[in-house]
Structures are given as structure tokens and as C-alpha cells.
Short mmCIF file of C-alpha atoms in Angstrom, two decimals:
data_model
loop_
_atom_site.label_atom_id
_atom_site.label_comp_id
_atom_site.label_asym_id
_atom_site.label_seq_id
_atom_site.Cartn_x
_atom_site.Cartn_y
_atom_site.Cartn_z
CA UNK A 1 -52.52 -25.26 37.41
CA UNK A 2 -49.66 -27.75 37.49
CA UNK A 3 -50.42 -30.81 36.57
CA UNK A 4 -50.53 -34.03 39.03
CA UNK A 5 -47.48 -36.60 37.68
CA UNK A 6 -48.02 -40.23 37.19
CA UNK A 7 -46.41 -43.01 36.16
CA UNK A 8 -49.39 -45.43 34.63
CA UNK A 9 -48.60 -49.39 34.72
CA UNK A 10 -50.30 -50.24 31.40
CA UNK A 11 -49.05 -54.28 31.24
CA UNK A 12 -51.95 -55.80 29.51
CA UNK A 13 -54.13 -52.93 29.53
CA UNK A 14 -55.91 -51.39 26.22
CA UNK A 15 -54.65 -48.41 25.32
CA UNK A 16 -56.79 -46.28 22.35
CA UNK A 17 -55.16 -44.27 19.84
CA UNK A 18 -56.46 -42.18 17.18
CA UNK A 19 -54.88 -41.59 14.22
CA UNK A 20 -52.46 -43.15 12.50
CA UNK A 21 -49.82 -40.20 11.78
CA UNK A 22 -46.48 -39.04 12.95
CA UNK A 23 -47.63 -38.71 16.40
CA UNK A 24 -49.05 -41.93 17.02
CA UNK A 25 -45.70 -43.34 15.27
CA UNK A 26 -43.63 -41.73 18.29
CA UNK A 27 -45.92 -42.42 21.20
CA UNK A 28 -47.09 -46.30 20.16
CA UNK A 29 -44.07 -47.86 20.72
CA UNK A 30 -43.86 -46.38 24.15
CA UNK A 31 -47.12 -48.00 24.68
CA UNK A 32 -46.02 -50.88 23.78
CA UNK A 33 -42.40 -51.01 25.58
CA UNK A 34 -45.44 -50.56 28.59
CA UNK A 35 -46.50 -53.71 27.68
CA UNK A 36 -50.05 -51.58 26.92
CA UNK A 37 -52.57 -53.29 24.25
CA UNK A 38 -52.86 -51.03 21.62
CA UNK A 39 -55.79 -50.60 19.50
CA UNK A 40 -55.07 -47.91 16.72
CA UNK A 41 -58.28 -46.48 14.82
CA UNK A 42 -57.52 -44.56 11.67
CA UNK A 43 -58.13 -45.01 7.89
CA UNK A 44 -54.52 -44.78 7.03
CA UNK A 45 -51.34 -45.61 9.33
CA UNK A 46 -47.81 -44.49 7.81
CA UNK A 47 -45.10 -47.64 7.32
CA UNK A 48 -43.66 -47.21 10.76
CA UNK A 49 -46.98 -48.15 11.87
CA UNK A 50 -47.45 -50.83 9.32
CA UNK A 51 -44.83 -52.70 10.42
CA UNK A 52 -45.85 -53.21 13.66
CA UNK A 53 -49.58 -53.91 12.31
CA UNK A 54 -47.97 -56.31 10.30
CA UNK A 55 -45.95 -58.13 13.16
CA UNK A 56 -49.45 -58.43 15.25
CA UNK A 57 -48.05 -55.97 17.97
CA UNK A 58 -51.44 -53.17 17.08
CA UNK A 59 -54.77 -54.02 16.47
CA UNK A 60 -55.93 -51.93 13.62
CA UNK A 61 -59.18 -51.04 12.99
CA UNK A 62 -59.21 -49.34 9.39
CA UNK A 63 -61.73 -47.04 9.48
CA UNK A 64 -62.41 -43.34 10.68
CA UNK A 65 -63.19 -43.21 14.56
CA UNK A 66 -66.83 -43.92 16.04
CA UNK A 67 -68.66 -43.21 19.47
CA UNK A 68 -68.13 -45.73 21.49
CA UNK A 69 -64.35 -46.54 20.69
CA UNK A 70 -63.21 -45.78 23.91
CA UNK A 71 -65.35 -48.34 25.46
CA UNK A 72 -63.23 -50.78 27.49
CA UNK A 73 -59.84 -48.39 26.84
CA UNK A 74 -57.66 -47.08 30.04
CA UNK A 75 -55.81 -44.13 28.27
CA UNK A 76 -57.09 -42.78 25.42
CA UNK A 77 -54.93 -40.73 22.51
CA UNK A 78 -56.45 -38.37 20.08
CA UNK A 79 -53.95 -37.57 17.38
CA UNK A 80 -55.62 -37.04 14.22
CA UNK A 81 -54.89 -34.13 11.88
CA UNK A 82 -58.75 -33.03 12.53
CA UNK A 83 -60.11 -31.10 15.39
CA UNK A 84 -63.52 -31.85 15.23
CA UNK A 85 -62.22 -35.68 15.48
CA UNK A 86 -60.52 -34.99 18.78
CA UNK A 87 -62.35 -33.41 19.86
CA UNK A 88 -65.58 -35.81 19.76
CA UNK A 89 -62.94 -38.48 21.10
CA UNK A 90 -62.15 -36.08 23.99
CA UNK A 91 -65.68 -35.71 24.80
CA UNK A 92 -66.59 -39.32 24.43
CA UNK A 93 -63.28 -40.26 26.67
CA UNK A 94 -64.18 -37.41 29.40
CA UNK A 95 -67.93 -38.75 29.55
CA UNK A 96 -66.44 -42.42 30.66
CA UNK A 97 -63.94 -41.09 32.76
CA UNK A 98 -61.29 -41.98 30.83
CA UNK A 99 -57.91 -40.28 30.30
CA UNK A 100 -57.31 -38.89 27.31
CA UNK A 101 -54.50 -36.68 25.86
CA UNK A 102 -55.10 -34.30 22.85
CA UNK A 103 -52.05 -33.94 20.35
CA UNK A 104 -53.84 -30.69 18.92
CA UNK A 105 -54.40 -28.86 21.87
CA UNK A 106 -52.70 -29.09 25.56
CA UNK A 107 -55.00 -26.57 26.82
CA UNK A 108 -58.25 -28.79 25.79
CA UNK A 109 -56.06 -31.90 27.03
CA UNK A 110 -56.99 -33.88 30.24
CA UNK A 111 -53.76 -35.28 30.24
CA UNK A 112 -49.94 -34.55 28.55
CA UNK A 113 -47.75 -36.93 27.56
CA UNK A 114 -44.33 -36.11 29.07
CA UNK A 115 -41.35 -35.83 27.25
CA UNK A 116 -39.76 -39.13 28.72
CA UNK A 117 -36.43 -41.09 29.00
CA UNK A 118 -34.80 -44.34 30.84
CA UNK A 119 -31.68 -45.01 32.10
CA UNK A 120 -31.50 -48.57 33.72
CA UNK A 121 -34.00 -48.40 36.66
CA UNK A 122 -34.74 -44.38 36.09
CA UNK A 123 -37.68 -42.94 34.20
CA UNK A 124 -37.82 -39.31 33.64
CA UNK A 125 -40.87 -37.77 32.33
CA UNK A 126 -40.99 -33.73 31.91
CA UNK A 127 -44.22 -31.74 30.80
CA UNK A 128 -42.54 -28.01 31.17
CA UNK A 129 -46.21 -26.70 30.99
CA UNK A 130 -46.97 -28.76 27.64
CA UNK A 131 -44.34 -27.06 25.71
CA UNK A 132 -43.04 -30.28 23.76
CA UNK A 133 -39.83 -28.98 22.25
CA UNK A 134 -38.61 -27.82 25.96
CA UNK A 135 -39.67 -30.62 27.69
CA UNK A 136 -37.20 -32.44 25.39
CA UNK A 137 -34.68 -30.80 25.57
CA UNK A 138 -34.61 -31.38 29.59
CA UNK A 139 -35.53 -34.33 29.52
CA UNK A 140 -32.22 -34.82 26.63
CA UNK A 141 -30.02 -32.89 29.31
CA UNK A 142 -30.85 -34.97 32.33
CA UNK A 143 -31.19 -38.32 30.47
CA UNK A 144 -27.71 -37.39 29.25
CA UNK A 145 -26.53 -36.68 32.63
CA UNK A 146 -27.81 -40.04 33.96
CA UNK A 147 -25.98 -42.20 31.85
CA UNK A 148 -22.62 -40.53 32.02
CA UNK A 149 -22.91 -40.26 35.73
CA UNK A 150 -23.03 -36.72 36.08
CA UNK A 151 -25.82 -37.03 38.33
CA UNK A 152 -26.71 -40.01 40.90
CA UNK A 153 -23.90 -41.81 39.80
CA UNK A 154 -23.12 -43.22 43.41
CA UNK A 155 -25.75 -42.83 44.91
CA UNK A 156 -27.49 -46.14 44.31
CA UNK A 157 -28.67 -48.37 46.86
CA UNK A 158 -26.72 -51.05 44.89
CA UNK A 159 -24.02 -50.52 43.05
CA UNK A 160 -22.33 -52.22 40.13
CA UNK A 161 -19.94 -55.24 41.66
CA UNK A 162 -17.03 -57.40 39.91
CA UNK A 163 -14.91 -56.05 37.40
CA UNK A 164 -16.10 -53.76 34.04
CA UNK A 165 -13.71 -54.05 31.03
CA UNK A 166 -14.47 -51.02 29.49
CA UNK A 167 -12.96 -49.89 26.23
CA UNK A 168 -12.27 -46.83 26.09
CA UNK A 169 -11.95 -45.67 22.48
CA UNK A 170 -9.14 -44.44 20.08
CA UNK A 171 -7.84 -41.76 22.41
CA UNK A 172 -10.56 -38.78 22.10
CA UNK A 173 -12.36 -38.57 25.53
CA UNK A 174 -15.64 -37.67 23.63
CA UNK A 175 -15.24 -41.70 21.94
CA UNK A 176 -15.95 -43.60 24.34
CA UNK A 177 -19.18 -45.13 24.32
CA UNK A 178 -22.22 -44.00 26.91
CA UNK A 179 -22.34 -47.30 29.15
CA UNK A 180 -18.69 -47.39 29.43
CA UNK A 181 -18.41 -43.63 31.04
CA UNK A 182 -21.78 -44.71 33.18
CA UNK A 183 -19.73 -47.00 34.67
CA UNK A 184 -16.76 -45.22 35.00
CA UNK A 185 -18.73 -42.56 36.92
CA UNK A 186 -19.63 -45.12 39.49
CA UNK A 187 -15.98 -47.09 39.97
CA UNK A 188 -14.81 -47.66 43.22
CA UNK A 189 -11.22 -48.09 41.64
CA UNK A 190 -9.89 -47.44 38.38
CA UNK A 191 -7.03 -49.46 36.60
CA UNK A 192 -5.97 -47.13 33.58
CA UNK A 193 -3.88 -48.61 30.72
CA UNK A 194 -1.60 -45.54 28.94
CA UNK A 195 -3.57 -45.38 25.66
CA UNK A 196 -7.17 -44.68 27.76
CA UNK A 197 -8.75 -41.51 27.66
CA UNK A 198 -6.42 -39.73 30.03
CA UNK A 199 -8.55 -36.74 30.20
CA UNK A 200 -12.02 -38.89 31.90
CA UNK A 201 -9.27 -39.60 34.86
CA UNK A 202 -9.52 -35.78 35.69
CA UNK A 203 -13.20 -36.24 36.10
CA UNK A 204 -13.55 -38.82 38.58
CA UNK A 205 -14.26 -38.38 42.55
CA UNK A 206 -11.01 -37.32 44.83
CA UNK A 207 -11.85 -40.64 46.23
CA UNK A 208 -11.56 -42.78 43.81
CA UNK A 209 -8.23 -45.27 43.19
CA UNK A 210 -6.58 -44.87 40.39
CA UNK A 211 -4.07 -47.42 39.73
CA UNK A 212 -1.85 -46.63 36.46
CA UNK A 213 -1.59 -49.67 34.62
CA UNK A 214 0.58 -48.43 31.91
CA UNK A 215 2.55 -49.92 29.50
CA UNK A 216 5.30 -48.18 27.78
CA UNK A 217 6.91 -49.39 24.89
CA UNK A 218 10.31 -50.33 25.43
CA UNK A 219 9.81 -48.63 29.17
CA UNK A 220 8.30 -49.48 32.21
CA UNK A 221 5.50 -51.18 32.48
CA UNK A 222 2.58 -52.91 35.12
CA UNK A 223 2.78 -57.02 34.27
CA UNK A 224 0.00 -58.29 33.50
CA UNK A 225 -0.09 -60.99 36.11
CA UNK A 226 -0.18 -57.82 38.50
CA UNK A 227 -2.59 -55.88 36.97
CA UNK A 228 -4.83 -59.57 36.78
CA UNK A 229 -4.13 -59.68 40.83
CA UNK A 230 -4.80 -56.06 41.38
CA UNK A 231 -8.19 -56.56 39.95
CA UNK A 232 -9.64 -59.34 41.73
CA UNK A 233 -7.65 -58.33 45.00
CA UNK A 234 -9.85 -54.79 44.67
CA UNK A 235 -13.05 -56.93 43.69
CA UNK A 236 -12.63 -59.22 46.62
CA UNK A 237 -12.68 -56.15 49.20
CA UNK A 238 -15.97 -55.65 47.75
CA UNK A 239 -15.19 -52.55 45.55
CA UNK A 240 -16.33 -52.09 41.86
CA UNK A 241 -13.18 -51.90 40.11
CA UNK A 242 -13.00 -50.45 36.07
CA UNK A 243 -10.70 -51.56 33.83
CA UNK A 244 -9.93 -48.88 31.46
CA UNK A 245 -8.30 -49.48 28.10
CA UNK A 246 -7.72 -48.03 24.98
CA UNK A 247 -9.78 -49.17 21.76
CA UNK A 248 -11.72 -52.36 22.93
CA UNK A 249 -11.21 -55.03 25.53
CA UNK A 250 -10.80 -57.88 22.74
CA UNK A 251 -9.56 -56.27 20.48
CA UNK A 252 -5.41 -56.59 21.07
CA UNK A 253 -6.40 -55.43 24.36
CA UNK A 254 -5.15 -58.54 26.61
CA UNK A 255 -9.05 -58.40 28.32
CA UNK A 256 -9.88 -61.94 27.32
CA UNK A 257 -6.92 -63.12 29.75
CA UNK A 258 -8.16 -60.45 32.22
CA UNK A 259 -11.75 -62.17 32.15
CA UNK A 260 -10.22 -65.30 32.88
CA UNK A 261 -8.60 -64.23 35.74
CA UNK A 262 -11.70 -63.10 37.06
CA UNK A 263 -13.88 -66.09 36.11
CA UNK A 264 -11.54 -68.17 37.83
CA UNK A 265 -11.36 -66.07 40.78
CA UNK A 266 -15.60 -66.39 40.89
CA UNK A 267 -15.29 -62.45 40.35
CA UNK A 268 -18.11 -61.28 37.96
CA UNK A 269 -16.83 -59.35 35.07
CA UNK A 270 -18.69 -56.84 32.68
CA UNK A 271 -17.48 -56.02 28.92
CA UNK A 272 -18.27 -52.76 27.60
CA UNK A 273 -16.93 -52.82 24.07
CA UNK A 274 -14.68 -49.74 23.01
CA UNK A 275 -14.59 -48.02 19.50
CA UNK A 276 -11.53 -49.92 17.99
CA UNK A 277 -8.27 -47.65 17.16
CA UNK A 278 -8.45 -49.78 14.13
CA UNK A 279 -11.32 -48.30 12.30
CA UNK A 280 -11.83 -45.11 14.15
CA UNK A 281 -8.18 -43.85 13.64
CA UNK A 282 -8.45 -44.77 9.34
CA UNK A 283 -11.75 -42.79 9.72
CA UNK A 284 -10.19 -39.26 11.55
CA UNK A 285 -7.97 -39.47 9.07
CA UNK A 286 -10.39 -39.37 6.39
CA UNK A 287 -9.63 -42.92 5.02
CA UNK A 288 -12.50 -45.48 5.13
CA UNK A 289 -11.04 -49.11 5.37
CA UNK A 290 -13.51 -50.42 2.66
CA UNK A 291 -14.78 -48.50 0.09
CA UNK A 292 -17.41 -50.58 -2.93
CA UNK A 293 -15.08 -51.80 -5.90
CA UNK A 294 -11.98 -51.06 -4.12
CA UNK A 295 -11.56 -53.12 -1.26
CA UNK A 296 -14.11 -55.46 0.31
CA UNK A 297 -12.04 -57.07 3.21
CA UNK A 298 -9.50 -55.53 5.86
CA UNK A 299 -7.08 -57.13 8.06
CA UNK A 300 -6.32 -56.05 11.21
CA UNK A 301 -2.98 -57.17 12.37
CA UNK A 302 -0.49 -56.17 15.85
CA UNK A 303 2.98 -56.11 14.81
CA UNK A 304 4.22 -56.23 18.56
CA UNK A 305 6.57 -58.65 16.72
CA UNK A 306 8.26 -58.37 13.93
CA UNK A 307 7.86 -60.39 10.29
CA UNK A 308 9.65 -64.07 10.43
CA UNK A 309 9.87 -63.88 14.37
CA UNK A 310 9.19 -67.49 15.62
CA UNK A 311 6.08 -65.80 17.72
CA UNK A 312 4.51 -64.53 14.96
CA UNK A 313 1.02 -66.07 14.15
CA UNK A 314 0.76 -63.85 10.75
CA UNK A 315 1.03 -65.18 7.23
CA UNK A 316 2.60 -62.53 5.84
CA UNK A 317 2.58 -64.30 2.52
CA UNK A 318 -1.26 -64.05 2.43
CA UNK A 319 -1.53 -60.46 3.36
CA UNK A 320 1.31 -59.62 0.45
CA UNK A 321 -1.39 -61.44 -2.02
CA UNK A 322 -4.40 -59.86 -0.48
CA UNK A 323 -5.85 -57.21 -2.36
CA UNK A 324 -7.49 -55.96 0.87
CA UNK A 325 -6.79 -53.18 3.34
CA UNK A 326 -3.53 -53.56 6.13
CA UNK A 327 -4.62 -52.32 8.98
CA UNK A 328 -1.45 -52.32 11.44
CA UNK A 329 -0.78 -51.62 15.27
CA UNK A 330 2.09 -51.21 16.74
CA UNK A 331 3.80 -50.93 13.65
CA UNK A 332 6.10 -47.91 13.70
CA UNK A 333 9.12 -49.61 15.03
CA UNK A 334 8.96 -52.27 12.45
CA UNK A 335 7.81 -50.78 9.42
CA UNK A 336 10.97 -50.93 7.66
CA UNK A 337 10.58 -54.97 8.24
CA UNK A 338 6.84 -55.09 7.27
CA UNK A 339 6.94 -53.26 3.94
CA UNK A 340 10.71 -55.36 2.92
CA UNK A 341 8.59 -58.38 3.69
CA UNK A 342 5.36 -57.08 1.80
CA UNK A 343 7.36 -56.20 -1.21
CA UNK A 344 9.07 -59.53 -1.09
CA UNK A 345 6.03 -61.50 -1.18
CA UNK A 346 4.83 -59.49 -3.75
CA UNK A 347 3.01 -56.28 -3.25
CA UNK A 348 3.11 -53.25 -5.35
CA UNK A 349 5.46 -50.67 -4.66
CA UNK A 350 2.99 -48.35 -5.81
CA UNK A 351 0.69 -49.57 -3.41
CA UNK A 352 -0.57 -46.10 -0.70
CA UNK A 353 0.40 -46.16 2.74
CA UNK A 354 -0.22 -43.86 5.47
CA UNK A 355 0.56 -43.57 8.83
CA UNK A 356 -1.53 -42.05 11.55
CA UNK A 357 -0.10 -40.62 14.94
CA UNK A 358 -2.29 -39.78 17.95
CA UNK A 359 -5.38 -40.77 15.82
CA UNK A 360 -8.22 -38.76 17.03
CA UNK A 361 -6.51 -36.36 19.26
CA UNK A 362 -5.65 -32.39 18.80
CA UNK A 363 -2.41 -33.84 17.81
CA UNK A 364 -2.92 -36.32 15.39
CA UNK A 365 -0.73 -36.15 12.35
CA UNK A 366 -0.80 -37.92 9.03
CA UNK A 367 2.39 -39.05 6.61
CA UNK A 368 1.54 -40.54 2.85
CA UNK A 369 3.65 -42.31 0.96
CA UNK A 370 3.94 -45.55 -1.06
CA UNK A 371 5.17 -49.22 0.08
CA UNK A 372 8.36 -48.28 -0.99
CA UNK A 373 9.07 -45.34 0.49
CA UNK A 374 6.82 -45.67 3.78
CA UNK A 375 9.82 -46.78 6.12
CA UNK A 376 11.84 -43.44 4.98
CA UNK A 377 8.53 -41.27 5.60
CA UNK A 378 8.07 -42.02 8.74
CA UNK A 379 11.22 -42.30 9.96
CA UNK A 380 12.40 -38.87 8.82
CA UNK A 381 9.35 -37.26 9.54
CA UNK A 382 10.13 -39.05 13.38
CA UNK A 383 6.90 -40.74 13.75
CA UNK A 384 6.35 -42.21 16.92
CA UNK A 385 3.78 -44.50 18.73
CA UNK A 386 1.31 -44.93 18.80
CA UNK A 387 0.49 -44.96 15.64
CA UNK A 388 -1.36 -46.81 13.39
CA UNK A 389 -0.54 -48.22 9.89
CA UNK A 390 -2.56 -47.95 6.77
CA UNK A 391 -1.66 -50.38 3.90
CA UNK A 392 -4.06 -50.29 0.44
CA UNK A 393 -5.79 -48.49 -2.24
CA UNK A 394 -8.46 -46.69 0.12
CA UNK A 395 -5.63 -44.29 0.95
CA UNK A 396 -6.25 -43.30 -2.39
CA UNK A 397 -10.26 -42.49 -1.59
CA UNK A 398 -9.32 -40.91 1.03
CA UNK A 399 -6.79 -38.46 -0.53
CA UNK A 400 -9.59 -38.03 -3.18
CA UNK A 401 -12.25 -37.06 -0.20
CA UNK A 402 -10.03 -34.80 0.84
CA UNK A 403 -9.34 -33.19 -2.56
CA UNK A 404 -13.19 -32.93 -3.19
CA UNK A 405 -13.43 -30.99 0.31
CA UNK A 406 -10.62 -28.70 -0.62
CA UNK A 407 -11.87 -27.37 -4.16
CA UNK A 408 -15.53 -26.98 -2.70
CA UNK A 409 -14.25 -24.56 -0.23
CA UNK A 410 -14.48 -20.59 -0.93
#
């Protein structure tokens, strides 16, 4: 017979486990995120457990169980690795009319414990007839669905208001992070910037604005001052409007002067931080941007202009003496300037470079080369933007991970 569903409210209630194993290591801190007291009986616990013994959350009584544990307890857990133990606890908790779930036997079980998930307001709990493994993996498929917005994403009684600055990622749709395609899912308008995961745009609602915010090198281009208006004009008229950018908000993404905008406007903004282009597009290309007794620091620097331009808030000086990784965006059309000022303040010639194009896409491409000969790589290979510049021995690890791959493959 089906069983009935419940959601138990177990703020301040006790709560009785037995057993101190693996089990009672996933389902205790459920308890607990209940706001359940737990009282754990068992002569051994496993260091999981022990920490949160140890941090006052469980009481702990160290010794085997005894009749009349359940005394006093709302829920009761049997989870030993003996079956004569649970079930004496069973018996003892069925006697007092008390709930109790069996870990060794669902059939002998008054009660299952539901494979269970939360997504902001939403529980889901699934027993599929005490099968544990497939109530998971439901439970995985329709948690999953909830936060990306595949299902009920606008269908709230309230919806999310303001503005969301949500970064996007490096370029690969599958990047960007779970909260920022929940609340792209639920966006009443969307203002896109070019180097956003185009390919989430095909996904949303026919109903949805989409305002292209792009802006093309050297092309056209949305102002900023516009796109600022756009969003707090759309915000205003009561719509939740996502900003979508590539990378992260604050991270050469212009979204701190977007905030402001907003804040001054009284419009409520959200930041959703993005996987940076910075580190994500070293890492596709198989180069970490610190690696122990090679480099300890990295430097992420936007070339949008050029060495010795009076704009330029880089030391280039500093960077030349660093012994540290160059990261460098939006670097392609000056590269010839950045390495003649590198080498002039005194970097290696030797020193490996790379350059990355469409980092983390189907297309992405990679060019290596040296300080010295980077600007001639690139440009008669015809790299183009974006792109992303690699300065610094952990091209060098990376060429060597790559090398390891290649002679451990039949």
C-alpha cells in the first residue's frame, strides 16, 4: 500500500537515532537543518559524526541501545549494522506509538525516509516504493529541473523583482552557474552582452525581451549609459529584468557601475557571480594559472588600452619583474605593444606564452610561443578576439600535462 506523505516540523523536537554509521551520517544533518534535537545512541560514531558531537549540535550517548530510549523521542531511526538491534528499537518505538524508520528493512519499516531536495521555498521528497537508489535519482532530476527553471519557473506567486547581474561564464552554456540560469528562467526581460552564453537565449519563453546589449570591438555597440537606463526603465514597469554577461559581473564586466545605477534609482539589484574567463579559459586549455614551486601569484589585467596610454592604471614595470602568471584580456590587438614593453622592462624572451581563442567553446583554439615571438604567432596564425592571453612558466605545466596525457594513450 502506498504510503501516506508528510512533511514533519521537527524545530525543537527530539529526534532518536541509532547507530552511529554511514546512514546516520547522511540523515543527521537533515535532522538538524529541521532544527530537530538529536540524540544519537551508539558505541562508536564515524568522524563526520564526531564533528558535530564535538560542536554540541548531537547529544551522544556512548553506549549500545537500551529499552526505554525512545522515551520522550518524536521520530525514531534505527540504523545499526544489527538486526536484532532494530529490530528491538522498532518494537520498543511501535509500542509508544512512535515513528520509526528501519535502515535494514523497508518492508519491517513504519516509516521511509524520502529521498529529499530544496530549492528556495520547494521541498521534494520521493519514496519510489522504498527503492533508495531510484528515489534519488528523481528526486536528482526534478531538483535539477527546479533550479534551472525547467519546471515552475514562472509560475510563482511572487516573482524575483529589481535587476539580477548574472555572470554568465567563459562562453560554454553548460558554465554558468545554477542560480544564475534559475534566474534567467524566470526574467521578464533579458539584456545580453555579446560574450554571454548565446545559446541559453534560444531557451527562454517567446515572450520574453531580449534586448542585445552588445559590444563589438571596434563596431557597434549599446552605451553604457543606455544599457544603465534600459535597466531601471524595465525595472520601474515592474518587470524582473537579467543582466547577462560574460565571465562575472565584477570582474572587467562594467556591473559595479550598473549596480550604481540601480541603487541610485532605489531599484534592487541581485549579483550572481559568473565563472571568470580568466581562470576558466587557462584551465580548457589545460594550463593552471598557479602551479606549487612555479608560480604562486597571477595577475589579471584588461588591456582595452594599450601600454604607456595616459588611461592606463597598469604598472607595467611591476608585472615585467613579477615572476607570476599574466593573465590578459583583451589583448590580441595589442600584443605586439605588451610583449615590446614586457621585454623592455625586463622579462625573458624565453618566457611561454599562449593565446587562447573562444576559450571553452567547440571552437576554441590554442597558439604557443615565447615572449618574443608571441606577437608574430598570433598574428600569422590570425587570432582574433576574444581571446585571452597567457604570460608565464605554467604554460610550461601545461604543455607537460598534455605530454603526460599523450604517451599514456594506446
Amino acid at each position: 500500500m502506498a504510503p501516506y506523505l508528510l512533511g514533519l516540523r521537527l524545530d525543537g523536537r527530539r529526534v532518536l537515532v541509532v547507530g552511529g554509521g554511514r546512514v546516520a551520517q547522511r540523515r543527521i544533518p537533515a535532522m538538524l537543518a529541521a532544527g530537530a534535537s538529536v540524540t544519537l545512541v551508539s558505541p562508536g560514531v564515524t568522524p563526520a559524526l564526531d564533528d558535530l558531537i564535538a560542536a554540541g549540535r548531537v547529544t551522544w550517548e556512548r553506549r549500545p541501545y537500551q529499552v526505554g530510549d525512545c522515551d520522550g523521542a518524536w521520530l525514531v531511526h534505527a540504523c545499526t549494522d544489527q538486526r536484532d538491534v532494530n529490530t528491538a528499537v522498532a518494537a520498543e518505538a511501535d509500542a509508544k506509538r512512535i515513528w520509526c524508520v528501519r535502515a535494514d528493512d523497508k518492508d519491517a519499516s513504519a516509516a521511509w525516509t524520502p529521498a529529499s531536495g530544496r530549492v528556495d521555498e520547494v521541498s521534494v521528497a520521493v519514496t519510489a516504493g522504498g527503492d533508495p537508489r531510484r528515489a534519488a535519482g528523481i528526486r536528482d532530476a526534478v531538483v535539477g529541473a527546479l533550479r534551472d527553471g525547467t519546471v515552475d519557473a514562472r509560475r510563482h506567486r511572487s516573482k524575483p523583482v529589481g535587476v539580477a547581474l548574472v555572470g554568465g561564464g567563459p562562453g560554454d552554456p553548460g558554465l554558468i552557474t545554477v542560480r544564475g540560469r534559475q534566474l534567467l528562467s524566470q526574467a521578464d526581460v533579458v539584456v545580453a552582452d555579446r560574450l554571454a552564453p548565446r545559446a541559453l537565449l534560444d531557451e527562454l519563453p517567446p515572450d520574453v525581451e531580449l534586448v542585445d546589449a552588445a559590444k563589438v570591438p571596434y563596431g557597434r555597440s549599446l552605451s553604457q549609459e543606455k544599457i544603465n537606463e534600459l535597466l531601471v526603465e524595465r525595472a520601474r514597469e515592474g518587470k524582473f529584468v537579467v543582466r547577462l554577461k560574460g565571465g562575472d559581473p565584477f570582474v572587467f564586466g562594467r556591473g559595479g557601475e550598473e549596480a550604481i545605477a540601480c541603487a541610485r534609482a532605489g531599484i534592487p539589484v541581485t549579483v550572481v557571480p559568473g565563472v571568470s574567463s580568466a581562470v576558466a579559459v587557462p584551465a580548457s586549455a589545460g594550463v593552471p594559472v598557479t602551479h606549487r614551486g612555479v608560480s604562486q601569484e597571477f595577475h589579471v589585467v584588461s588591456v582595452h588600452v594599450p601600454p604607456g596610454d595616459p588611461r592606463s592604471t597598469v604598472d607595467w614595470p611591476a608585472l615585467a619583474r613579477s615572476r607570476g602568471t599574466l593573465v590578459l584580456l583583451m589583448a590580441v590587438e595589442r600584443i605586439t605593444e605588451i610583449s615590446e614593453t614586457l621585454l623592455r622592462e625586463g622579462r625573458s624572451p624565453e618566457t611561454p606564452a599562449m593565446v587562447v581563442q573562444d576559450g571553452t567553446l567547440p571552437t576554441q583554439r590554442a597558439v604557443s610561443a615565447t615572449l618574443s615571438t608571441v606577437a608574430e604567432r598570433v598574428a600569422a596564425v590570425g587570432v582574433r578576439p576574444p581571446a585571452i592571453a597567457i604570460i608565464g612558466e605554467v604554460v610550461r605545466v601545461g604543455q607537460e600535462i598534455e605530454m603526460v596525457r599523450a604517451e599514456r594513450i594506446p
